[in-house]
Amino acid sequence: MATTDFDDYERSRWAGRATAFDRSFASLCAHPASALLDAASVGAGSRVLDAGTGSGTVARLACARGAAVVAVDAEASMVELARSRLPSAEEVRLAALPHLPFPSGCFDAAVANFVINHVGDPLAAIGELRRVVRPAGRIAVTIWPYPPPEAQRLWGEVFDAAGFDPPIAVPNVDADRDFPRTADGLAGLLDMAGLTDVRCDTITWVHRTDPEAWWSGPANGISKPGLLMEAQPPDVIVRIRAAYDELTAAYRDADGLLALPTAALLASASVR
């Protein structure tokens, strides 16, 4: 299976950005970690694959539960960061869905936290997770839903308020490989991959973060807002920052932190 244009785009966007991610959006992505491991029945003695480990949050929690953890990521800087934080992991290595360098059925469970959002062939990615998990083992994944939740939607409002129309076209998942980013759509994807006992829930929470941390992600090229900001001249960045400060004021608590409502989809299933 060859990589798609979307896969190549994702690789280029995340190259060398582990530290920027860790200082900005990693804490947002960390929230469902415990629920994700629960859904995959990860506990003491489990051998679990964390696919797309990022900065290692889910893998570290799995290690703390007494699981034997193998963590992989497609980005070398993420692997380096995760490896430094996972001294008790069985292995931390470079690898990307849907091409995992492991024999079939060698894990009790596999998890992928906000990873299916970033692959060009979602069904093939789920199928590869299914391949490496033993029969009756568990798979659990999270994605961001569409329409986007309030925290993520805020960036579009900031750009609109700054008064510019970002004319940037980026590769998307091919229509014949995409799926609806809804609870039914994600559950349907796992069902199409041949999994059983499929369940998908919506998790909602309020993400509390420092305003500078939330700004620093896109300011350092993270995610689509980061791509848009990179393409702007300094005077437009000044306008974006002014709009950001104005619009985020409504979300600031008394301690100065932002309180941003958000949501994710968590789907889990068993391998036949």
Tab-separated table of C-alpha atoms in Angstrom:
chain	number	residue	atom	x	y	z
A	1	MET	CA	0.000	0.000	0.000
A	2	ALA	CA	1.561	3.248	-1.165
A	3	THR	CA	1.267	6.425	0.860
A	4	THR	CA	-1.196	9.029	-0.385
A	5	ASP	CA	-0.673	12.731	-1.056
A	6	PHE	CA	-2.431	13.352	2.244
A	7	ASP	CA	0.048	11.102	4.082
A	8	ASP	CA	2.977	12.940	2.500
A	9	TYR	CA	1.452	16.277	3.446
A	10	GLU	CA	0.954	15.170	7.042
A	11	ARG	CA	4.563	13.953	7.284
A	12	SER	CA	5.845	17.299	6.037
A	13	ARG	CA	3.614	19.323	8.370
A	14	TRP	CA	4.670	17.456	11.511
A	15	ALA	CA	8.379	17.112	10.723
A	16	GLY	CA	10.456	18.381	13.648
A	17	ARG	CA	7.465	19.749	15.553
A	18	ALA	CA	7.423	17.473	18.598
A	19	THR	CA	8.478	20.198	21.040
A	20	ALA	CA	5.981	22.700	19.628
A	21	PHE	CA	3.203	20.119	19.926
A	22	ASP	CA	4.229	19.156	23.440
A	23	ARG	CA	4.062	22.780	24.594
A	24	SER	CA	0.699	23.524	23.031
A	25	PHE	CA	-1.867	20.911	21.988
A	26	ALA	CA	-0.463	17.793	23.706
A	27	SER	CA	-2.425	18.505	26.879
A	28	LEU	CA	-5.625	18.799	24.830
A	29	CYS	CA	-5.008	15.408	23.214
A	30	ALA	CA	-4.139	13.849	26.575
A	31	HIS	CA	-7.624	14.140	28.052
A	32	PRO	CA	-9.154	10.903	26.627
A	33	ALA	CA	-6.060	8.779	27.394
A	34	SER	CA	-7.477	6.945	30.393
A	35	ALA	CA	-10.841	6.292	28.734
A	36	LEU	CA	-9.043	5.086	25.595
A	37	LEU	CA	-7.048	2.507	27.570
A	38	ASP	CA	-10.167	1.431	29.470
A	39	ALA	CA	-11.994	0.893	26.177
A	40	ALA	CA	-9.119	-1.306	24.972
A	41	SER	CA	-9.074	-3.253	28.277
A	42	VAL	CA	-5.429	-2.329	28.873
A	43	GLY	CA	-4.153	-3.324	32.285
A	44	ALA	CA	-1.360	-5.146	34.075
A	45	GLY	CA	0.089	-7.853	31.869
A	46	SER	CA	-1.440	-6.588	28.629
A	47	ARG	CA	0.822	-6.183	25.619
A	48	VAL	CA	-0.381	-3.028	23.903
A	49	LEU	CA	0.557	-1.065	20.793
A	50	ASP	CA	0.245	2.719	20.948
A	51	ALA	CA	0.141	3.734	17.279
A	52	GLY	CA	0.937	7.388	16.704
A	53	THR	CA	2.197	7.904	20.230
A	54	GLY	CA	3.115	11.577	19.753
A	55	SER	CA	4.765	12.795	22.942
A	56	GLY	CA	3.991	9.457	24.632
A	57	THR	CA	1.085	10.399	26.895
A	58	VAL	CA	-1.072	7.311	26.295
A	59	ALA	CA	1.927	4.964	26.302
A	60	ARG	CA	3.178	6.375	29.590
A	61	LEU	CA	-0.214	5.848	31.214
A	62	ALA	CA	-0.310	2.286	29.881
A	63	CYS	CA	3.137	1.651	31.377
A	64	ALA	CA	1.852	2.967	34.701
A	65	ARG	CA	-0.937	0.368	34.532
A	66	GLY	CA	1.639	-2.396	34.259
A	67	ALA	CA	1.176	-3.073	30.549
A	68	ALA	CA	3.982	-4.102	28.206
A	69	VAL	CA	4.008	-1.159	25.800
A	70	VAL	CA	5.256	-0.780	22.243
A	71	ALA	CA	4.918	2.793	20.961
A	72	VAL	CA	5.378	3.971	17.380
A	73	ASP	CA	5.093	7.260	15.549
A	74	ALA	CA	5.586	8.417	11.967
A	75	GLU	CA	7.632	11.461	13.000
A	76	ALA	CA	11.236	11.086	14.194
A	77	SER	CA	11.119	14.014	16.626
A	78	MET	CA	8.035	12.509	18.289
A	79	VAL	CA	9.807	9.159	18.627
A	80	GLU	CA	12.809	10.842	20.224
A	81	LEU	CA	10.647	12.745	22.699
A	82	ALA	CA	8.472	9.736	23.547
A	83	ARG	CA	11.505	7.490	23.992
A	84	SER	CA	12.931	9.922	26.573
A	85	ARG	CA	9.685	9.702	28.546
A	86	LEU	CA	9.091	5.961	28.310
A	87	PRO	CA	12.068	4.246	29.954
A	88	SER	CA	9.947	1.247	30.927
A	89	ALA	CA	8.394	0.699	27.477
A	90	GLU	CA	9.244	-2.490	25.634
A	91	GLU	CA	10.039	-0.508	22.481
A	92	VAL	CA	9.617	2.979	21.009
A	93	ARG	CA	10.293	3.170	17.287
A	94	LEU	CA	9.574	4.915	14.008
A	95	ALA	CA	6.645	3.354	12.132
A	96	ALA	CA	3.469	4.577	10.475
A	97	LEU	CA	0.028	3.250	9.694
A	98	PRO	CA	-0.903	1.363	7.600
A	99	HIS	CA	2.523	-0.335	7.485
A	100	LEU	CA	3.427	-1.701	10.922
A	101	PRO	CA	6.597	-3.820	11.292
A	102	PHE	CA	5.041	-6.417	13.588
A	103	PRO	CA	3.784	-9.968	13.084
A	104	SER	CA	0.065	-10.659	13.038
A	105	GLY	CA	-1.688	-11.167	16.349
A	106	CYS	CA	1.239	-10.143	18.533
A	107	PHE	CA	-0.623	-7.622	20.733
A	108	ASP	CA	-3.490	-7.953	23.184
A	109	ALA	CA	-4.671	-4.446	22.317
A	110	ALA	CA	-3.941	-1.499	20.071
A	111	VAL	CA	-4.817	2.144	20.616
A	112	ALA	CA	-4.532	5.204	18.382
A	113	ASN	CA	-5.212	8.569	20.008
A	114	PHE	CA	-6.141	11.235	17.410
A	115	VAL	CA	-4.218	9.367	14.714
A	116	ILE	CA	-6.924	8.278	12.262
A	117	ASN	CA	-7.425	12.012	11.586
A	118	HIS	CA	-3.919	12.052	10.111
A	119	VAL	CA	-3.848	9.072	7.736
A	120	GLY	CA	-4.717	9.013	4.048
A	121	ASP	CA	-6.445	5.608	4.137
A	122	PRO	CA	-8.416	5.315	7.397
A	123	LEU	CA	-9.867	1.875	6.627
A	124	ALA	CA	-6.428	0.456	5.839
A	125	ALA	CA	-5.122	1.938	9.098
A	126	ILE	CA	-7.845	0.267	11.158
A	127	GLY	CA	-7.273	-2.929	9.220
A	128	GLU	CA	-3.594	-2.873	10.121
A	129	LEU	CA	-4.407	-2.400	13.807
A	130	ARG	CA	-6.740	-5.370	13.491
A	131	ARG	CA	-3.991	-7.458	11.890
A	132	VAL	CA	-1.507	-7.012	14.733
A	133	VAL	CA	-4.024	-7.708	17.534
A	134	ARG	CA	-4.839	-11.282	18.535
A	135	PRO	CA	-8.352	-12.717	18.201
A	136	ALA	CA	-10.582	-11.439	21.034
A	137	GLY	CA	-8.139	-8.582	21.604
A	138	ARG	CA	-9.290	-4.964	21.711
A	139	ILE	CA	-8.818	-1.862	19.567
A	140	ALA	CA	-9.699	1.702	20.590
A	141	VAL	CA	-9.273	4.956	18.678
A	142	THR	CA	-10.143	8.613	19.078
A	143	ILE	CA	-10.733	11.308	16.463
A	144	TRP	CA	-11.881	14.911	16.426
A	145	PRO	CA	-15.480	15.149	15.186
A	146	TYR	CA	-16.910	17.241	12.400
A	147	PRO	CA	-18.346	19.829	12.687
A	148	PRO	CA	-15.447	20.818	14.947
A	149	PRO	CA	-16.091	21.490	18.634
A	150	GLU	CA	-15.971	24.980	20.078
A	151	ALA	CA	-12.290	25.018	21.079
A	152	GLN	CA	-11.120	24.120	17.585
A	153	ARG	CA	-13.774	26.251	15.870
A	154	LEU	CA	-12.450	29.283	17.713
A	155	TRP	CA	-9.446	29.485	15.382
A	156	GLY	CA	-11.687	30.020	12.352
A	157	GLU	CA	-13.443	32.797	14.223
A	158	VAL	CA	-10.091	34.398	15.004
A	159	PHE	CA	-9.051	34.347	11.342
A	160	ASP	CA	-12.403	35.763	10.263
A	161	ALA	CA	-12.137	38.558	12.812
A	162	ALA	CA	-8.603	39.352	11.623
A	163	GLY	CA	-10.101	40.204	8.247
A	164	PHE	CA	-8.427	37.881	5.780
A	165	ASP	CA	-9.554	34.945	3.695
A	166	PRO	CA	-6.867	32.257	3.803
A	167	PRO	CA	-6.395	31.106	0.177
A	168	ILE	CA	-4.486	27.924	1.054
A	169	ALA	CA	-5.429	24.614	-0.530
A	170	VAL	CA	-4.151	21.489	1.209
A	171	PRO	CA	-4.464	17.809	0.302
A	172	ASN	CA	-7.456	16.003	1.766
A	173	VAL	CA	-8.248	12.342	2.231
A	174	ASP	CA	-9.481	10.992	-1.094
A	175	ALA	CA	-13.277	10.944	-1.148
A	176	ASP	CA	-13.420	7.204	-1.802
A	177	ARG	CA	-11.279	6.565	1.282
A	178	ASP	CA	-12.842	9.070	3.666
A	179	PHE	CA	-15.601	8.528	6.211
A	180	PRO	CA	-18.030	10.808	8.084
A	181	ARG	CA	-16.328	12.236	11.158
A	182	THR	CA	-19.356	11.423	13.301
A	183	ALA	CA	-20.069	8.724	15.872
A	184	ASP	CA	-21.923	6.661	13.292
A	185	GLY	CA	-19.212	7.256	10.712
A	186	LEU	CA	-16.384	6.159	12.988
A	187	ALA	CA	-18.319	3.136	14.231
A	188	GLY	CA	-19.045	2.229	10.618
A	189	LEU	CA	-15.336	2.401	9.788
A	190	LEU	CA	-14.485	-0.126	12.513
A	191	ASP	CA	-17.327	-2.339	11.374
A	192	MET	CA	-16.074	-2.226	7.767
A	193	ALA	CA	-12.635	-3.289	9.007
A	194	GLY	CA	-14.169	-6.550	10.243
A	195	LEU	CA	-14.225	-5.737	13.950
A	196	THR	CA	-17.035	-6.782	16.269
A	197	ASP	CA	-18.780	-5.377	19.361
A	198	VAL	CA	-18.229	-1.880	17.979
A	199	ARG	CA	-19.089	1.048	20.213
A	200	CYS	CA	-18.567	4.773	19.724
A	201	ASP	CA	-19.105	7.457	22.357
A	202	THR	CA	-18.752	11.221	22.373
A	203	ILE	CA	-16.514	12.569	25.129
A	204	THR	CA	-16.975	16.215	26.113
A	205	TRP	CA	-14.820	18.280	28.428
A	206	VAL	CA	-13.527	21.779	29.082
A	207	HIS	CA	-9.889	22.155	28.183
A	208	ARG	CA	-8.079	24.535	30.539
A	209	THR	CA	-4.887	25.988	29.173
A	210	ASP	CA	-2.655	29.033	29.316
A	211	PRO	CA	-3.539	31.524	26.560
A	212	GLU	CA	0.090	31.633	25.439
A	213	ALA	CA	0.216	27.841	25.163
A	214	TRP	CA	-2.936	27.787	23.033
A	215	TRP	CA	-1.511	30.518	20.815
A	216	SER	CA	1.913	28.884	20.540
A	217	GLY	CA	0.667	25.810	18.651
A	218	PRO	CA	-0.447	27.595	15.470
A	219	ALA	CA	2.244	30.235	15.982
A	220	ASN	CA	4.774	27.406	15.591
A	221	GLY	CA	3.089	25.773	12.622
A	222	ILE	CA	0.948	23.170	14.413
A	223	SER	CA	-2.240	21.984	12.651
A	224	LYS	CA	-4.108	23.755	9.861
A	225	PRO	CA	-4.227	27.082	11.779
A	226	GLY	CA	-0.451	26.865	11.933
A	227	LEU	CA	-0.222	26.375	8.171
A	228	LEU	CA	-2.401	29.435	7.641
A	229	MET	CA	-0.369	31.566	10.022
A	230	GLU	CA	2.932	30.574	8.435
A	231	ALA	CA	1.756	32.025	5.131
A	232	GLN	CA	0.919	35.469	6.538
A	233	PRO	CA	3.118	38.584	6.598
A	234	PRO	CA	3.984	40.182	9.970
A	235	ASP	CA	1.238	42.808	9.809
A	236	VAL	CA	-1.427	40.132	9.383
A	237	ILE	CA	0.014	38.137	12.293
A	238	VAL	CA	-0.405	41.281	14.417
A	239	ARG	CA	-4.085	41.421	13.402
A	240	ILE	CA	-4.542	37.724	14.119
A	241	ARG	CA	-3.025	38.133	17.577
A	242	ALA	CA	-5.279	41.098	18.342
A	243	ALA	CA	-8.334	39.102	17.263
A	244	TYR	CA	-7.132	36.134	19.307
A	245	ASP	CA	-6.774	38.225	22.456
A	246	GLU	CA	-10.216	39.755	21.969
A	247	LEU	CA	-12.081	36.522	21.238
A	248	THR	CA	-10.395	34.410	23.900
A	249	ALA	CA	-11.155	36.979	26.603
A	250	ALA	CA	-14.622	35.466	26.998
A	251	TYR	CA	-13.060	32.097	27.849
A	252	ARG	CA	-10.628	33.333	30.514
A	253	ASP	CA	-11.219	32.250	34.079
A	254	ALA	CA	-10.276	34.276	37.130
A	255	ASP	CA	-6.886	32.543	37.203
A	256	GLY	CA	-6.151	33.718	33.662
A	257	LEU	CA	-6.438	30.293	32.053
A	258	LEU	CA	-8.700	29.612	29.098
A	259	ALA	CA	-11.662	27.269	29.597
A	260	LEU	CA	-12.426	25.895	26.130
A	261	PRO	CA	-15.325	23.467	25.562
A	262	THR	CA	-14.346	20.601	23.264
A	263	ALA	CA	-15.239	17.038	22.330
A	264	ALA	CA	-13.853	13.859	20.813
A	265	LEU	CA	-15.168	10.562	19.469
A	266	LEU	CA	-13.944	7.374	21.141
A	267	ALA	CA	-14.613	4.109	19.320
A	268	SER	CA	-13.660	0.614	20.441
A	269	ALA	CA	-14.181	-2.932	19.235
A	270	SER	CA	-12.991	-6.523	19.492
A	271	VAL	CA	-11.022	-8.533	16.973
A	272	ARG	CA	-12.901	-11.574	15.670
